[in-house]
Amino acid sequence: DIQMTQSPASLSASLGETVTIECRASEDIYNGLAWYQQKPGKSPQLLIYNANSLHTGVPSRFSGSGSGTQYSLKINSLQSEDVASYFCQQYYNYPLTFGSGTKLEIK
Amino acid sequence: QVQLKESGPGLVQPSETLSLTCTVSGFSLTSYSVSWVRQPSGKGPEWMGRMWYDGDTAYNSALKSRLSISRDTSKNQVFLKMNSLQTDDTGTYYCTRDRHTMGMDYWGQGVMVTVSS
């Protein structure tokens, strides 16, 4: 199975800051990566697919990048509604696997 | 609009079988795939398996011996059955519209399942 390792596990940042969340795959996943946002008590929501394609309706302050085994999610101009947990997920190979998540809080 | 809704028992006895239903609207099960994903409280999600739009299935190898996914296209429903439940199967179970290389773009609200005697 492809292991997805996310860092950091938790993050505290100020409003207006830029934050970056990292995701490392245990092998090359050829950009087969999605990012999800999960607000407390809610279902996950798709943000990014194919490592860098913004899902419809997602604010442009979210962006994804990376290749090979290393990927990142960047949030520009952090807003209060961005408080959530963020998960990466690879779909390059079965079984599809998720990272353990990054919990983002406002400082 | 696209909607998915999970239904099923909230409490299951250890060693018993879990049966969940995902009822979809706003899209056709013969055009889009549906995946089941579960999430223990406070942890990352785990993909369980997929019902492809063409009726084929794919399972997480860790669950394959206990898991079955089927569908009834006339009722717009996808079913999950998993046997021999244990306490570590406790969590929230979601069905999702799975667009493969475009991610899981719609999720149900989830159903909380507790395995306990």
PDB file of C-alpha atoms in Angstrom:
ATOM      1  CA  ASP A   1       0.000   0.000   0.000  1.00  0.00           C
ATOM      2  CA  ILE A   2       1.147   3.580  -0.630  1.00  0.00           C
ATOM      3  CA  GLN A   3       1.618   5.400   2.678  1.00  0.00           C
ATOM      4  CA  MET A   4       0.767   9.102   2.813  1.00  0.00           C
ATOM      5  CA  THR A   5       2.609  11.090   5.475  1.00  0.00           C
ATOM      6  CA  GLN A   6       1.324  14.568   6.260  1.00  0.00           C
ATOM      7  CA  SER A   7       3.077  17.344   8.138  1.00  0.00           C
ATOM      8  CA  PRO A   8       2.626  19.106  10.375  1.00  0.00           C
ATOM      9  CA  ALA A   9      -0.054  17.280  12.360  1.00  0.00           C
ATOM     10  CA  SER A  10      -1.317  20.613  13.663  1.00  0.00           C
ATOM     11  CA  LEU A  11      -0.731  24.209  12.741  1.00  0.00           C
ATOM     12  CA  SER A  12      -1.638  27.541  14.280  1.00  0.00           C
ATOM     13  CA  ALA A  13      -1.471  30.691  12.159  1.00  0.00           C
ATOM     14  CA  SER A  14      -2.761  34.256  12.182  1.00  0.00           C
ATOM     15  CA  LEU A  15      -5.469  35.675   9.967  1.00  0.00           C
ATOM     16  CA  GLY A  16      -4.012  36.878   6.668  1.00  0.00           C
ATOM     17  CA  GLU A  17      -0.972  34.592   6.882  1.00  0.00           C
ATOM     18  CA  THR A  18       0.066  32.045   4.285  1.00  0.00           C
ATOM     19  CA  VAL A  19       0.274  28.418   5.424  1.00  0.00           C
ATOM     20  CA  THR A  20       1.649  25.330   3.725  1.00  0.00           C
ATOM     21  CA  ILE A  21       0.791  21.701   4.446  1.00  0.00           C
ATOM     22  CA  GLU A  22       3.033  18.930   3.169  1.00  0.00           C
ATOM     23  CA  CYS A  23       2.204  15.410   2.044  1.00  0.00           C
ATOM     24  CA  ARG A  24       4.790  12.767   1.206  1.00  0.00           C
ATOM     25  CA  ALA A  25       3.954   9.531  -0.575  1.00  0.00           C
ATOM     26  CA  SER A  26       5.948   6.343   0.030  1.00  0.00           C
ATOM     27  CA  GLU A  27       6.409   6.007  -3.737  1.00  0.00           C
ATOM     28  CA  ASP A  28       5.882   8.066  -6.875  1.00  0.00           C
ATOM     29  CA  ILE A  29       2.161   8.770  -7.371  1.00  0.00           C
ATOM     30  CA  TYR A  30       2.529  10.737 -10.616  1.00  0.00           C
ATOM     31  CA  ASN A  31       0.360  13.657  -9.466  1.00  0.00           C
ATOM     32  CA  GLY A  32      -2.499  11.338  -8.537  1.00  0.00           C
ATOM     33  CA  LEU A  33      -3.285  13.386  -5.452  1.00  0.00           C
ATOM     34  CA  ALA A  34      -6.293  15.173  -4.002  1.00  0.00           C
ATOM     35  CA  TRP A  35      -6.670  17.495  -1.015  1.00  0.00           C
ATOM     36  CA  TYR A  36      -9.771  17.702   1.161  1.00  0.00           C
ATOM     37  CA  GLN A  37     -10.955  20.122   3.828  1.00  0.00           C
ATOM     38  CA  GLN A  38     -13.033  18.846   6.738  1.00  0.00           C
ATOM     39  CA  LYS A  39     -14.636  21.359   9.063  1.00  0.00           C
ATOM     40  CA  PRO A  40     -15.588  20.204  12.574  1.00  0.00           C
ATOM     41  CA  GLY A  41     -18.589  17.886  12.518  1.00  0.00           C
ATOM     42  CA  LYS A  42     -18.846  17.982   8.722  1.00  0.00           C
ATOM     43  CA  SER A  43     -17.988  15.739   5.792  1.00  0.00           C
ATOM     44  CA  PRO A  44     -14.746  16.256   3.871  1.00  0.00           C
ATOM     45  CA  GLN A  45     -14.902  18.533   0.835  1.00  0.00           C
ATOM     46  CA  LEU A  46     -12.705  18.329  -2.245  1.00  0.00           C
ATOM     47  CA  LEU A  47     -10.299  21.237  -2.732  1.00  0.00           C
ATOM     48  CA  ILE A  48      -7.662  20.096  -5.222  1.00  0.00           C
ATOM     49  CA  TYR A  49      -7.234  17.142  -7.616  1.00  0.00           C
ATOM     50  CA  ASN A  50      -4.405  16.075  -9.920  1.00  0.00           C
ATOM     51  CA  ALA A  51      -2.104  17.724  -7.370  1.00  0.00           C
ATOM     52  CA  ASN A  52      -2.724  21.256  -8.649  1.00  0.00           C
ATOM     53  CA  SER A  53      -6.227  21.545 -10.194  1.00  0.00           C
ATOM     54  CA  LEU A  54      -8.669  23.642  -8.207  1.00  0.00           C
ATOM     55  CA  HIS A  55     -12.086  22.024  -7.755  1.00  0.00           C
ATOM     56  CA  THR A  56     -15.082  24.063  -8.894  1.00  0.00           C
ATOM     57  CA  GLY A  57     -16.118  26.734  -6.429  1.00  0.00           C
ATOM     58  CA  VAL A  58     -12.989  26.522  -4.268  1.00  0.00           C
ATOM     59  CA  PRO A  59     -11.489  29.953  -3.484  1.00  0.00           C
ATOM     60  CA  SER A  60      -8.335  30.798  -5.421  1.00  0.00           C
ATOM     61  CA  ARG A  61      -6.386  31.344  -2.186  1.00  0.00           C
ATOM     62  CA  PHE A  62      -6.055  27.535  -2.121  1.00  0.00           C
ATOM     63  CA  SER A  63      -3.411  26.026  -4.368  1.00  0.00           C
ATOM     64  CA  GLY A  64      -1.632  22.706  -4.751  1.00  0.00           C
ATOM     65  CA  SER A  65       1.771  21.817  -6.099  1.00  0.00           C
ATOM     66  CA  GLY A  66       4.330  19.058  -6.166  1.00  0.00           C
ATOM     67  CA  SER A  67       5.398  16.007  -8.095  1.00  0.00           C
ATOM     68  CA  GLY A  68       6.796  12.549  -7.566  1.00  0.00           C
ATOM     69  CA  THR A  69       6.489  11.787  -3.880  1.00  0.00           C
ATOM     70  CA  GLN A  70       6.289  15.335  -2.467  1.00  0.00           C
ATOM     71  CA  TYR A  71       3.180  17.507  -2.556  1.00  0.00           C
ATOM     72  CA  SER A  72       1.913  20.592  -0.785  1.00  0.00           C
ATOM     73  CA  LEU A  73      -1.246  22.577  -0.189  1.00  0.00           C
ATOM     74  CA  LYS A  74      -0.898  26.329   0.246  1.00  0.00           C
ATOM     75  CA  ILE A  75      -3.510  28.634   1.709  1.00  0.00           C
ATOM     76  CA  ASN A  76      -2.924  32.339   1.077  1.00  0.00           C
ATOM     77  CA  SER A  77      -4.484  35.081   3.205  1.00  0.00           C
ATOM     78  CA  LEU A  78      -5.795  32.745   5.891  1.00  0.00           C
ATOM     79  CA  GLN A  79      -9.401  33.414   6.849  1.00  0.00           C
ATOM     80  CA  SER A  80     -11.419  32.313   9.877  1.00  0.00           C
ATOM     81  CA  GLU A  81     -13.511  29.924   7.772  1.00  0.00           C
ATOM     82  CA  ASP A  82     -10.341  27.976   6.899  1.00  0.00           C
ATOM     83  CA  VAL A  83     -10.261  26.459  10.403  1.00  0.00           C
ATOM     84  CA  ALA A  84     -10.500  22.761   9.577  1.00  0.00           C
ATOM     85  CA  SER A  85      -8.563  19.557   9.163  1.00  0.00           C
ATOM     86  CA  TYR A  86      -6.918  18.936   5.816  1.00  0.00           C
ATOM     87  CA  PHE A  87      -6.242  15.519   4.283  1.00  0.00           C
ATOM     88  CA  CYS A  88      -4.298  14.418   1.251  1.00  0.00           C
ATOM     89  CA  GLN A  89      -5.343  11.312  -0.689  1.00  0.00           C
ATOM     90  CA  GLN A  90      -3.585   9.377  -3.429  1.00  0.00           C
ATOM     91  CA  TYR A  91      -5.557   7.699  -6.193  1.00  0.00           C
ATOM     92  CA  TYR A  92      -2.637   6.502  -8.298  1.00  0.00           C
ATOM     93  CA  ASN A  93      -2.904   2.951  -7.025  1.00  0.00           C
ATOM     94  CA  TYR A  94      -5.182   0.661  -5.045  1.00  0.00           C
ATOM     95  CA  PRO A  95      -5.965   0.840  -2.238  1.00  0.00           C
ATOM     96  CA  LEU A  96      -6.683   4.555  -2.322  1.00  0.00           C
ATOM     97  CA  THR A  97      -5.039   5.980   0.796  1.00  0.00           C
ATOM     98  CA  PHE A  98      -5.354   9.135   2.852  1.00  0.00           C
ATOM     99  CA  GLY A  99      -2.953  11.042   5.043  1.00  0.00           C
ATOM    100  CA  SER A 100      -3.605  11.298   8.756  1.00  0.00           C
ATOM    101  CA  GLY A 101      -4.494  14.966   8.514  1.00  0.00           C
ATOM    102  CA  THR A 102      -3.367  18.445   9.514  1.00  0.00           C
ATOM    103  CA  LYS A 103      -5.479  20.399  11.968  1.00  0.00           C
ATOM    104  CA  LEU A 104      -5.383  24.134  11.238  1.00  0.00           C
ATOM    105  CA  GLU A 105      -6.285  26.656  13.908  1.00  0.00           C
ATOM    106  CA  ILE A 106      -6.244  30.430  14.074  1.00  0.00           C
ATOM    107  CA  LYS A 107      -3.725  31.980  16.445  1.00  0.00           C
TER     108      LYS A 107
ATOM    109  CA  GLN B   1     -28.412  18.896  -7.313  1.00  0.00           C
ATOM    110  CA  VAL B   2     -26.047  16.067  -6.428  1.00  0.00           C
ATOM    111  CA  GLN B   3     -26.796  14.426  -3.097  1.00  0.00           C
ATOM    112  CA  LEU B   4     -25.762  11.244  -1.343  1.00  0.00           C
ATOM    113  CA  LYS B   5     -27.291   9.997   1.881  1.00  0.00           C
ATOM    114  CA  GLU B   6     -26.175   7.079   4.001  1.00  0.00           C
ATOM    115  CA  SER B   7     -28.594   5.085   6.125  1.00  0.00           C
ATOM    116  CA  GLY B   8     -28.225   2.158   8.450  1.00  0.00           C
ATOM    117  CA  PRO B   9     -28.017   1.140  12.094  1.00  0.00           C
ATOM    118  CA  GLY B  10     -26.011   3.246  14.474  1.00  0.00           C
ATOM    119  CA  LEU B  11     -25.170   0.339  16.766  1.00  0.00           C
ATOM    120  CA  VAL B  12     -23.892  -3.070  15.768  1.00  0.00           C
ATOM    121  CA  GLN B  13     -22.966  -5.969  18.031  1.00  0.00           C
ATOM    122  CA  PRO B  14     -19.417  -7.378  17.807  1.00  0.00           C
ATOM    123  CA  SER B  15     -19.131 -10.229  15.278  1.00  0.00           C
ATOM    124  CA  GLU B  16     -22.351  -9.083  13.570  1.00  0.00           C
ATOM    125  CA  THR B  17     -22.801  -7.770  10.013  1.00  0.00           C
ATOM    126  CA  LEU B  18     -23.074  -4.090   9.093  1.00  0.00           C
ATOM    127  CA  SER B  19     -25.472  -3.164   6.305  1.00  0.00           C
ATOM    128  CA  LEU B  20     -25.513   0.375   4.961  1.00  0.00           C
ATOM    129  CA  THR B  21     -27.360   1.986   2.078  1.00  0.00           C
ATOM    130  CA  CYS B  22     -26.287   5.010   0.066  1.00  0.00           C
ATOM    131  CA  THR B  23     -29.135   6.688  -1.774  1.00  0.00           C
ATOM    132  CA  VAL B  24     -28.034   9.105  -4.471  1.00  0.00           C
ATOM    133  CA  SER B  25     -29.794  11.815  -6.446  1.00  0.00           C
ATOM    134  CA  GLY B  26     -28.762  14.297  -9.103  1.00  0.00           C
ATOM    135  CA  PHE B  27     -26.598  11.812 -11.015  1.00  0.00           C
ATOM    136  CA  SER B  28     -26.763   8.327 -12.465  1.00  0.00           C
ATOM    137  CA  LEU B  29     -24.984   5.317 -10.973  1.00  0.00           C
ATOM    138  CA  THR B  30     -24.353   4.127 -14.533  1.00  0.00           C
ATOM    139  CA  SER B  31     -22.359   7.299 -15.260  1.00  0.00           C
ATOM    140  CA  TYR B  32     -20.445   7.833 -12.000  1.00  0.00           C
ATOM    141  CA  SER B  33     -18.710   5.579  -9.500  1.00  0.00           C
ATOM    142  CA  VAL B  34     -19.417   5.567  -5.770  1.00  0.00           C
ATOM    143  CA  SER B  35     -16.865   4.853  -3.069  1.00  0.00           C
ATOM    144  CA  TRP B  36     -17.327   4.017   0.580  1.00  0.00           C
ATOM    145  CA  VAL B  37     -14.962   5.738   3.001  1.00  0.00           C
ATOM    146  CA  ARG B  38     -14.888   5.409   6.778  1.00  0.00           C
ATOM    147  CA  GLN B  39     -13.273   7.544   9.430  1.00  0.00           C
ATOM    148  CA  PRO B  40     -12.619   6.700  13.078  1.00  0.00           C
ATOM    149  CA  SER B  41     -13.145   9.670  15.342  1.00  0.00           C
ATOM    150  CA  GLY B  42     -10.155  12.025  15.249  1.00  0.00           C
ATOM    151  CA  LYS B  43      -8.312  10.030  12.573  1.00  0.00           C
ATOM    152  CA  GLY B  44      -7.773  10.100   8.837  1.00  0.00           C
ATOM    153  CA  PRO B  45     -10.254   8.558   6.418  1.00  0.00           C
ATOM    154  CA  GLU B  46      -9.900   5.009   5.095  1.00  0.00           C
ATOM    155  CA  TRP B  47     -11.097   4.028   1.631  1.00  0.00           C
ATOM    156  CA  MET B  48     -13.124   0.835   1.790  1.00  0.00           C
ATOM    157  CA  GLY B  49     -14.136   0.126  -1.768  1.00  0.00           C
ATOM    158  CA  ARG B  50     -15.672   1.355  -4.982  1.00  0.00           C
ATOM    159  CA  MET B  51     -18.698   0.537  -7.099  1.00  0.00           C
ATOM    160  CA  TRP B  52     -17.687   1.463 -10.619  1.00  0.00           C
ATOM    161  CA  TYR B  53     -20.214   3.051 -12.981  1.00  0.00           C
ATOM    162  CA  ASP B  54     -20.107  -0.129 -15.093  1.00  0.00           C
ATOM    163  CA  GLY B  55     -20.993  -2.359 -12.147  1.00  0.00           C
ATOM    164  CA  ASP B  56     -17.492  -3.584 -11.394  1.00  0.00           C
ATOM    165  CA  THR B  57     -16.160  -3.369  -7.840  1.00  0.00           C
ATOM    166  CA  ALA B  58     -12.807  -2.703  -6.187  1.00  0.00           C
ATOM    167  CA  TYR B  59     -12.014  -3.336  -2.534  1.00  0.00           C
ATOM    168  CA  ASN B  60      -9.387  -2.352  -0.025  1.00  0.00           C
ATOM    169  CA  SER B  61      -7.358  -5.517   0.391  1.00  0.00           C
ATOM    170  CA  ALA B  62      -7.363  -5.008   4.165  1.00  0.00           C
ATOM    171  CA  LEU B  63     -11.161  -5.411   4.195  1.00  0.00           C
ATOM    172  CA  LYS B  64     -11.800  -7.532   1.135  1.00  0.00           C
ATOM    173  CA  SER B  65     -12.501 -10.777   2.987  1.00  0.00           C
ATOM    174  CA  ARG B  66     -15.282  -9.106   5.024  1.00  0.00           C
ATOM    175  CA  LEU B  67     -16.691  -6.562   2.581  1.00  0.00           C
ATOM    176  CA  SER B  68     -19.250  -6.593  -0.203  1.00  0.00           C
ATOM    177  CA  ILE B  69     -20.506  -3.625  -2.251  1.00  0.00           C
ATOM    178  CA  SER B  70     -23.481  -3.899  -4.572  1.00  0.00           C
ATOM    179  CA  ARG B  71     -26.077  -1.621  -6.153  1.00  0.00           C
ATOM    180  CA  ASP B  72     -29.617  -1.277  -7.420  1.00  0.00           C
ATOM    181  CA  THR B  73     -29.565   1.237 -10.251  1.00  0.00           C
ATOM    182  CA  SER B  74     -33.373   1.330 -10.458  1.00  0.00           C
ATOM    183  CA  LYS B  75     -33.477   2.644  -6.891  1.00  0.00           C
ATOM    184  CA  ASN B  76     -30.322   4.800  -7.167  1.00  0.00           C
ATOM    185  CA  GLN B  77     -28.811   2.909  -4.255  1.00  0.00           C
ATOM    186  CA  VAL B  78     -25.415   1.471  -3.419  1.00  0.00           C
ATOM    187  CA  PHE B  79     -25.082  -1.045  -0.601  1.00  0.00           C
ATOM    188  CA  LEU B  80     -22.277  -1.930   1.768  1.00  0.00           C
ATOM    189  CA  LYS B  81     -22.169  -5.135   3.772  1.00  0.00           C
ATOM    190  CA  MET B  82     -19.311  -5.950   6.095  1.00  0.00           C
ATOM    191  CA  ASN B  83     -19.251  -8.939   8.384  1.00  0.00           C
ATOM    192  CA  SER B  84     -17.433  -9.911  11.579  1.00  0.00           C
ATOM    193  CA  LEU B  85     -17.444  -6.401  12.953  1.00  0.00           C
ATOM    194  CA  GLN B  86     -15.098  -5.523  15.802  1.00  0.00           C
ATOM    195  CA  THR B  87     -14.764  -2.473  18.020  1.00  0.00           C
ATOM    196  CA  ASP B  88     -12.122  -0.924  15.757  1.00  0.00           C
ATOM    197  CA  ASP B  89     -14.734  -0.773  12.983  1.00  0.00           C
ATOM    198  CA  THR B  90     -16.413   2.004  14.970  1.00  0.00           C
ATOM    199  CA  GLY B  91     -16.491   5.308  13.109  1.00  0.00           C
ATOM    200  CA  THR B  92     -18.342   7.444  10.610  1.00  0.00           C
ATOM    201  CA  TYR B  93     -19.104   5.812   7.273  1.00  0.00           C
ATOM    202  CA  TYR B  94     -19.458   7.951   4.154  1.00  0.00           C
ATOM    203  CA  CYS B  95     -20.446   7.282   0.580  1.00  0.00           C
ATOM    204  CA  THR B  96     -18.899   9.553  -2.008  1.00  0.00           C
ATOM    205  CA  ARG B  97     -19.196  10.269  -5.691  1.00  0.00           C
ATOM    206  CA  ASP B  98     -15.821   9.107  -6.924  1.00  0.00           C
ATOM    207  CA  ARG B  99     -14.502  10.733 -10.061  1.00  0.00           C
ATOM    208  CA  HIS B 100     -11.304   8.711 -10.006  1.00  0.00           C
ATOM    209  CA  THR B 101      -8.592  11.084 -11.279  1.00  0.00           C
ATOM    210  CA  MET B 102     -10.728  14.088 -10.312  1.00  0.00           C
ATOM    211  CA  GLY B 103     -11.159  13.107  -6.680  1.00  0.00           C
ATOM    212  CA  MET B 104     -14.268  12.456  -4.589  1.00  0.00           C
ATOM    213  CA  ASP B 105     -16.311  15.525  -5.366  1.00  0.00           C
ATOM    214  CA  TYR B 106     -19.448  14.900  -3.317  1.00  0.00           C
ATOM    215  CA  TRP B 107     -19.785  13.248   0.084  1.00  0.00           C
ATOM    216  CA  GLY B 108     -22.798  12.144   2.045  1.00  0.00           C
ATOM    217  CA  GLN B 109     -23.385  13.487   5.540  1.00  0.00           C
ATOM    218  CA  GLY B 110     -22.054  10.242   7.001  1.00  0.00           C
ATOM    219  CA  VAL B 111     -23.539   7.718   9.388  1.00  0.00           C
ATOM    220  CA  MET B 112     -21.959   7.053  12.750  1.00  0.00           C
ATOM    221  CA  VAL B 113     -21.576   3.338  13.463  1.00  0.00           C
ATOM    222  CA  THR B 114     -20.662   2.068  16.908  1.00  0.00           C
ATOM    223  CA  VAL B 115     -19.632  -1.533  17.424  1.00  0.00           C
ATOM    224  CA  SER B 116     -20.434  -2.455  20.987  1.00  0.00           C
ATOM    225  CA  SER B 117     -22.279  -5.030  23.021  1.00  0.00           C
TER     226      SER B 117
END
